Coordinates of C-alpha atoms in Angstrom, one line a residue:
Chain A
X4 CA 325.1 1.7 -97.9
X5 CA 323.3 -1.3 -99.1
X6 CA 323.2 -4.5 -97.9
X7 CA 325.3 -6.5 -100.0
X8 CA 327.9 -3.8 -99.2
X9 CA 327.9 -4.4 -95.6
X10 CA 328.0 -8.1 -95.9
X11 CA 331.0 -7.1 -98.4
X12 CA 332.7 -5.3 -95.9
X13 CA 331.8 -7.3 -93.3
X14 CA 332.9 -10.7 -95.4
X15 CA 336.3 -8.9 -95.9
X16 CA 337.0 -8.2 -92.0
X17 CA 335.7 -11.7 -90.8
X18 CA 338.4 -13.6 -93.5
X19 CA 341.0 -11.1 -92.7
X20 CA 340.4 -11.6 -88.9
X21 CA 340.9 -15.2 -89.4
X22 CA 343.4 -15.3 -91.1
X23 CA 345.7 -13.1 -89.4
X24 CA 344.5 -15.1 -86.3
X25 CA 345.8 -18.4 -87.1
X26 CA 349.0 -16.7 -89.1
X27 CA 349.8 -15.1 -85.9
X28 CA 349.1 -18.1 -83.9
X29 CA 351.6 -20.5 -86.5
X30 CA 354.3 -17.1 -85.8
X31 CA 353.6 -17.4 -81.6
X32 CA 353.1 -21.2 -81.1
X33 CA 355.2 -22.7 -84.2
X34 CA 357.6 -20.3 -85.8
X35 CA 358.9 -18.8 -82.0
X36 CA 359.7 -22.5 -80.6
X37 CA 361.0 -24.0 -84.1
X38 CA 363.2 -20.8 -84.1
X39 CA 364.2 -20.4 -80.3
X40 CA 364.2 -23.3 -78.6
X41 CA 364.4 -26.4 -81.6
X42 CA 366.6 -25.0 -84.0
X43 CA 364.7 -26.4 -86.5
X44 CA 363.8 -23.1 -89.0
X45 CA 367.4 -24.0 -90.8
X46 CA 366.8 -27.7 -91.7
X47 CA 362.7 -26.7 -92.5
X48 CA 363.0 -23.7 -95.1
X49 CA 359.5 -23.6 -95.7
X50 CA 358.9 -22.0 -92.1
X51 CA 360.1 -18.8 -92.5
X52 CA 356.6 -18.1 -95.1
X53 CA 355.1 -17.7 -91.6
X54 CA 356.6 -14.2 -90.3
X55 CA 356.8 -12.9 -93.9
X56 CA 352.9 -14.0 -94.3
X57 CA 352.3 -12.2 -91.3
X58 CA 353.5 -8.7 -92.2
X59 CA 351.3 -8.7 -95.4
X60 CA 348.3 -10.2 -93.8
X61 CA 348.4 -7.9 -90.9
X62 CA 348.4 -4.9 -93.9
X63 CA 345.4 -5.9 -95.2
X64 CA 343.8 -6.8 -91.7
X65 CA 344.3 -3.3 -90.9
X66 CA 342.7 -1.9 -94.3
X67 CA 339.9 -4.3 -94.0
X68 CA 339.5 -3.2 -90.1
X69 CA 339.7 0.9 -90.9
X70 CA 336.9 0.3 -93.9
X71 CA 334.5 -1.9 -91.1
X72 CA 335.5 0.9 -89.0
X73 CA 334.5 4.1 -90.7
X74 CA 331.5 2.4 -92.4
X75 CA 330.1 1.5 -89.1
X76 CA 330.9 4.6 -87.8
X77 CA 332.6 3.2 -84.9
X78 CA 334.0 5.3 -82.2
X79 CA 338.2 6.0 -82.8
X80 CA 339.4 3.7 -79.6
X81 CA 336.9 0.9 -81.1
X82 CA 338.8 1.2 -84.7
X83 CA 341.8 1.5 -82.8
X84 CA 341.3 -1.6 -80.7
X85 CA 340.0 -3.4 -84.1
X86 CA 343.7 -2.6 -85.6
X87 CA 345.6 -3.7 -82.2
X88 CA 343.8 -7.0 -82.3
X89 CA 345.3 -8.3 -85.1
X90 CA 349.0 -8.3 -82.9
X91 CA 347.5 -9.9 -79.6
X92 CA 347.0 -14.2 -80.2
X93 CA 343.4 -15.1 -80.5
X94 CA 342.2 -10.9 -80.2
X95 CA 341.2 -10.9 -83.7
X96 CA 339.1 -14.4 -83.4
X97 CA 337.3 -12.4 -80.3
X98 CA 336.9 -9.1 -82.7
X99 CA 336.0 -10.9 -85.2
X100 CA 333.1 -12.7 -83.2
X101 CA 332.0 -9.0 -81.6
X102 CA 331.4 -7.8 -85.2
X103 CA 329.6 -10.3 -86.5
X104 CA 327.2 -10.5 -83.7
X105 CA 326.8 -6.7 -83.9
X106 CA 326.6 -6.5 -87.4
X107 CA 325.1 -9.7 -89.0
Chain B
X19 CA 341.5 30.0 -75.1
X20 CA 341.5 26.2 -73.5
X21 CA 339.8 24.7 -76.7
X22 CA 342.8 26.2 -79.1
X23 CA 345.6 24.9 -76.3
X24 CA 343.5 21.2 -76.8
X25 CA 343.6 21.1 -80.5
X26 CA 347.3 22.2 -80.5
X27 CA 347.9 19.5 -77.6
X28 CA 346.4 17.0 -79.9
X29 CA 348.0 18.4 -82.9
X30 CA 351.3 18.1 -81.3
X31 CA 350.4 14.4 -80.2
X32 CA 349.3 13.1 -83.7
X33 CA 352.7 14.7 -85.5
X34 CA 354.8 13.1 -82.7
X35 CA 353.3 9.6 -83.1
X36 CA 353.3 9.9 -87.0
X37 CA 356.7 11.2 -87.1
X38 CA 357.6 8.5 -84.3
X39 CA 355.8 5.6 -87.1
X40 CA 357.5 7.1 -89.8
X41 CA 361.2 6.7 -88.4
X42 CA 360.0 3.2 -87.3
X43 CA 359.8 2.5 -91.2
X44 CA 362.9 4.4 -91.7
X45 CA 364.2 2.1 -89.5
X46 CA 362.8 -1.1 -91.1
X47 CA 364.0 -0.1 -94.6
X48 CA 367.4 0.1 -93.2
X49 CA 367.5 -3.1 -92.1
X50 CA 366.2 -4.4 -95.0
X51 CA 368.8 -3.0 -97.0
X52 CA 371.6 -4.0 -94.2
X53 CA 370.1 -7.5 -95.4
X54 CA 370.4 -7.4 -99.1
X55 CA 373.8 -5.4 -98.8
X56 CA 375.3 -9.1 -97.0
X57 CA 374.7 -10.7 -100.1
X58 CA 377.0 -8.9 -102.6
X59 CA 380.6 -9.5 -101.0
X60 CA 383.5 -9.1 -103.5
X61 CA 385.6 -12.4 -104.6
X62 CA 389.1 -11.9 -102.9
X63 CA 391.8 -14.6 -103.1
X64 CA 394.5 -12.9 -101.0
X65 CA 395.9 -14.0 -98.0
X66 CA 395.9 -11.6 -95.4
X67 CA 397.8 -12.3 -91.8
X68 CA 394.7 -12.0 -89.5
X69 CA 396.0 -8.9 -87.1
X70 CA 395.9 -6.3 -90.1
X71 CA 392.2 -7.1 -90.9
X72 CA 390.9 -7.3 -87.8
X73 CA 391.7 -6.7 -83.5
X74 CA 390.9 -8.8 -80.5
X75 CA 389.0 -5.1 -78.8
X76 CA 386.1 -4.8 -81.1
X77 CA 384.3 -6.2 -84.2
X78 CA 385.3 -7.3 -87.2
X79 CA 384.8 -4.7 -89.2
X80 CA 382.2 -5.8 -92.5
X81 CA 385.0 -4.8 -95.6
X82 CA 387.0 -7.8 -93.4
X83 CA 384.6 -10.6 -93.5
X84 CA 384.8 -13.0 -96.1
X85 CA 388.9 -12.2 -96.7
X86 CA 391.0 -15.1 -96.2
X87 CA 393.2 -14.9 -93.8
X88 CA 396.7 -16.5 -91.9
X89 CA 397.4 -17.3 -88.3
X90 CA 399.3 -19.2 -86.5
X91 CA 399.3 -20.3 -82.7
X92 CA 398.3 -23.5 -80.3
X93 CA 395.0 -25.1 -80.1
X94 CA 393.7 -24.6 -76.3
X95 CA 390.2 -25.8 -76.6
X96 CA 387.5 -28.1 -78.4
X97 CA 384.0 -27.4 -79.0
X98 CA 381.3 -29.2 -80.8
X99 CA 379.0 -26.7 -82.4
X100 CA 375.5 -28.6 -83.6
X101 CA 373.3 -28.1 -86.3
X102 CA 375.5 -26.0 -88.6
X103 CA 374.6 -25.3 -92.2
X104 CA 377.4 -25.0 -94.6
X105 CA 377.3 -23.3 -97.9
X106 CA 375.6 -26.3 -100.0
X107 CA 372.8 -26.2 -97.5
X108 CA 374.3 -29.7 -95.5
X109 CA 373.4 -29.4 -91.6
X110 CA 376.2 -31.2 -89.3
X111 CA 378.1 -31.1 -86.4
X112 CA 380.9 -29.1 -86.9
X113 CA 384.5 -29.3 -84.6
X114 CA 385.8 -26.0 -83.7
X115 CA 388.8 -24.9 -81.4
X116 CA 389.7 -22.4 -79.8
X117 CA 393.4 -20.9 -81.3
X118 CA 395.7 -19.0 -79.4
X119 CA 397.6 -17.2 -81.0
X120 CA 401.4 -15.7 -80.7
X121 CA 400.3 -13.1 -78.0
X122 CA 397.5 -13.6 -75.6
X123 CA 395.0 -13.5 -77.9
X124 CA 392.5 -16.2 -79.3
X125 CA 390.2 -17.0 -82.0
X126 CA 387.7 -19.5 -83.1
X127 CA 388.5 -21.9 -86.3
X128 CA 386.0 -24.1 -87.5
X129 CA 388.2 -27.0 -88.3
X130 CA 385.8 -29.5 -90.1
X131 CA 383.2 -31.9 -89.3
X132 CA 382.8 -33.1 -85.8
X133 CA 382.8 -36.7 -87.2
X134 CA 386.1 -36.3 -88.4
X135 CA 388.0 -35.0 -85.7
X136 CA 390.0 -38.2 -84.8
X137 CA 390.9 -38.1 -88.5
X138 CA 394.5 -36.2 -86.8
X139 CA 395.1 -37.6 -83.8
X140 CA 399.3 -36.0 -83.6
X141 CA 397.6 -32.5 -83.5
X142 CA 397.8 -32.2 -79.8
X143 CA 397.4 -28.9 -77.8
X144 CA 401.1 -28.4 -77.6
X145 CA 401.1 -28.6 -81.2
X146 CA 401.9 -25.6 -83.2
X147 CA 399.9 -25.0 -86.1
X148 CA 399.6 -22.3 -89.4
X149 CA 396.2 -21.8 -90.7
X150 CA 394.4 -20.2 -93.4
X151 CA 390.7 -19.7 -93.7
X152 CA 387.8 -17.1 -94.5
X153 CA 387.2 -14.7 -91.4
X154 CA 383.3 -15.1 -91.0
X155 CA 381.6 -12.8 -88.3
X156 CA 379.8 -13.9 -85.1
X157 CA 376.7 -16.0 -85.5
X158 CA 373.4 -14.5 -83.6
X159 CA 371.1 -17.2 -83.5
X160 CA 371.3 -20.4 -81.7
X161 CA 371.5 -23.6 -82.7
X162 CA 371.7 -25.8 -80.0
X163 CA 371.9 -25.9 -76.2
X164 CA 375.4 -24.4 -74.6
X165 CA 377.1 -26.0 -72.4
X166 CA 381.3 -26.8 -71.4
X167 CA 381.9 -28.9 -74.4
X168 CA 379.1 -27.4 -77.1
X169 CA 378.8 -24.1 -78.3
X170 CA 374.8 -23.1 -79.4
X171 CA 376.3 -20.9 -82.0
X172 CA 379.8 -19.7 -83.0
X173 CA 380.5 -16.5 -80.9
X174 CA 383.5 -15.8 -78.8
X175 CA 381.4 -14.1 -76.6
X176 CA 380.1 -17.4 -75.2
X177 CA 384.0 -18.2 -74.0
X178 CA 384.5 -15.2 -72.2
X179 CA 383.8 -16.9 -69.2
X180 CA 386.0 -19.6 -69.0
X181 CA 389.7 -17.6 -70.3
X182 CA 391.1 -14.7 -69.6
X183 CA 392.5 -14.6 -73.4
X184 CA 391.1 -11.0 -75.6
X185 CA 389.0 -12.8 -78.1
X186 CA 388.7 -12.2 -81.7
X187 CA 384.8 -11.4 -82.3
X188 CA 383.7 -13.8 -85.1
X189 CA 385.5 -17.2 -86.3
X190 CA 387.9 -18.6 -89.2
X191 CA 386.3 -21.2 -91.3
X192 CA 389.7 -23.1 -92.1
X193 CA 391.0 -24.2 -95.5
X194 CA 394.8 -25.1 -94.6
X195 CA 396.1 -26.1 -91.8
X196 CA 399.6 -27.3 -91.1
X197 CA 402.0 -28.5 -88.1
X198 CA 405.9 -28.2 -88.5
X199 CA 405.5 -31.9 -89.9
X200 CA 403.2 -32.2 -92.1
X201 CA 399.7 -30.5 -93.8
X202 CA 396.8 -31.7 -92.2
X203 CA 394.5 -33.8 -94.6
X204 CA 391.1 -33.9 -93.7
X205 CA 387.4 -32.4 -95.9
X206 CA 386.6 -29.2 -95.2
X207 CA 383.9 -27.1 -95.0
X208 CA 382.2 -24.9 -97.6
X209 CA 381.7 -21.6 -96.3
X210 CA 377.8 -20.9 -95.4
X211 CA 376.1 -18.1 -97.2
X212 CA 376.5 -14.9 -95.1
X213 CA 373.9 -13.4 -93.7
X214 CA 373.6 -9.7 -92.4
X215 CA 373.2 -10.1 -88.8
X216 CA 369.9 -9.1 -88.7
X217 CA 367.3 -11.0 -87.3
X218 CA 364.7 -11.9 -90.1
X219 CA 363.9 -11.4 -93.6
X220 CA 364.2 -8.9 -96.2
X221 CA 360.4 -9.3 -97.5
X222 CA 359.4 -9.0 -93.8
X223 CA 361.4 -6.4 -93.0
X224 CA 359.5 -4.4 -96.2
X225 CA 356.0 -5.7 -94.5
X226 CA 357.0 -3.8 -91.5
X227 CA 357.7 -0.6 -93.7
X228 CA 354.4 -0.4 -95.2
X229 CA 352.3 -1.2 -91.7
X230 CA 354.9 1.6 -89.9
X231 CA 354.1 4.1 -92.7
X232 CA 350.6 2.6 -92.8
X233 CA 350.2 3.2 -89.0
X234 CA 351.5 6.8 -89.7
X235 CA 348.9 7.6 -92.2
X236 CA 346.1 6.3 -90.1
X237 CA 347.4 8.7 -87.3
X238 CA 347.7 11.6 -89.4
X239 CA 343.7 10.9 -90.8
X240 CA 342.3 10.4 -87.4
X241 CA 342.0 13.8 -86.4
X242 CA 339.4 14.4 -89.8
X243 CA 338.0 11.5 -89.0
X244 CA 334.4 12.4 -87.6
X245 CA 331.3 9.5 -87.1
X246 CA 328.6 12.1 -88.7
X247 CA 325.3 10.8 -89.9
X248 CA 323.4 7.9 -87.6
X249 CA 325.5 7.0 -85.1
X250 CA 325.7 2.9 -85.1
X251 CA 328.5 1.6 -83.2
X252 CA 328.8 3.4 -79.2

């Protein structure tokens, strides 16, 4: 594996991490209460991009996280963690930092 | 002996939560299909008395909703229901009441806009009226806050409370209404676009089929998986 593949793979994780971080945080802390509590999601269309953003970015999170994985050779509850964070608010920003300062 | 009892143990494990992912997805595509099945409602312009499409003890069953229908009977209550989206896509207030009918049943009509509801002051509650409209199922999600005067969404399951009437599950979104005197004149509402009942989108719901299935896949590659070579990550 060379270099420029790691940093590949590891690019890939980071900006999917990231990503399905702040998606998940719009779905929790914006969608949820627009939804819920303001009844807002009817008169603002445009909000319901958030949940159906989130169900494709969380596909490739997971990809991204199983190829990190198995390159790194990380143990199965690691890559199994790596895959759970992407559902838990801010877990994938704190993956995403415990890679990189592994890795990079 | 104990190694081959731990492999099938594991064995057994991984088919369980694969087979347990797959019929998650299963699931998912359902719904999704429950959702795009909504859509497609045939055009029907006959008038059908209320009690032979649908009955006070259960739901209104789906080849029912949509048909227009007739009843008759006294109106016992008025709500305000907020923040309702018609069919052009127009959020208001909307007045609805609560209509007994003949027997001791009762059903919710959506009469118009809330803003209009003095529009017919010689309606009064010992008034009796004949109605037509389009029988719409419960609505799930809330729109407002609920309180005595306000329903947060139209369901006659948030009235149960305060009559001892059998309620019709779902509402009438009226189109006639008259008394013994006279038609009542007043704009009416264009019936919203229906929607399946379940919670979120169809594209979502096919997101969820491919991370179910995805999950499954994972599950059922785990037990090749093996970290051979250098060992980075502990």
């Amino acid at each position: 594996m060379t270099e420029a593949q790691t940093f590949g793979v590891l690019t890939r994780f980071r900006l999917m991490a990231i990503l399905c971080g702040v998606n998940l945080l719009l779905l929790i802390f914006g969608y949820m209460p627009a939804k819920h509590i303001f009844h807002v999601v009817d008169t603002h269309q445009w909000m319901v991009f958030i949940p159906i953003a989130h169900g494709y970015l969380y596909i490739i999170y997971i990809l991204t996280a199983l190829q990190i994985g198995v390159q790194k050779k990380m143990s199965l509850p690691v890559i199994l963690a790596l895959i759970a964070a992407g559902t838990l608010p801010f877990a994938s920003f704190i993956a995403e930092r415990r890679i990189v300062k592994k890795y990079s | 002996m104990n190694s081959s009892l731990k492999k099938f143990g594991q064995g057994l494990l991984v088919l369980l939560l694969a087979s347990s992912f797959i019929a998650l997805g299963i699931w998912q595509l359902q719904r999704a299909q429950d959702m795009q099945k909504s859509s497609t409602i045939a055009v029907d312009t006959q008038i059908y008395p209320l009690t032979s499409l649908a009955s006070p003890t259960g739901s209104i069953p789906p080849e029912s909703i949509g048909k227009i229908v007739s009843s008759s009977g006294h109106y016992i209550a008025n709500f305000k229901a907020p923040n309702q989206k018609d069919g052009k896509g127009r959020v208001a207030d909307w007045e609805v009441a609560l209509l007994q009918n003949e027997t001791d049943t009762a059903i919710l009509v959506v009469r118009g806009l809330w803003k209009d509801r003095l529009a017919n002051p010689d309606i009064v509650m010992s008034t009796s009226v004949e109605i037509t409209g389009i029988l719409l199922p419960h609505q799930n999600d809330d729109r407002a806050e609920n309180t005595p005067q306000q329903l947060s969404r139209l369901d006659s399951s948030l009235l149960t409370g305060i009559t001892d009437m059998q309620l019709y599950d779902g509402f009438i979104l009226e189109q006639n209404e008259s008394t013994r005197a006279s038609a009542t004149v007043r704009p009416r509402i264009s019936a919203p676009v229906l929607t399946s009942g379940v919670p979120g989108f169809y594209l979502q719901h096919i997101s969820y089929v491919v991370i179910w299935w995805l999950m499954a896949l994972v599950i059922l590659w785990l037990p090749f998986y093996s970290r051979r070579g250098n060992r980075i990550d502990s």
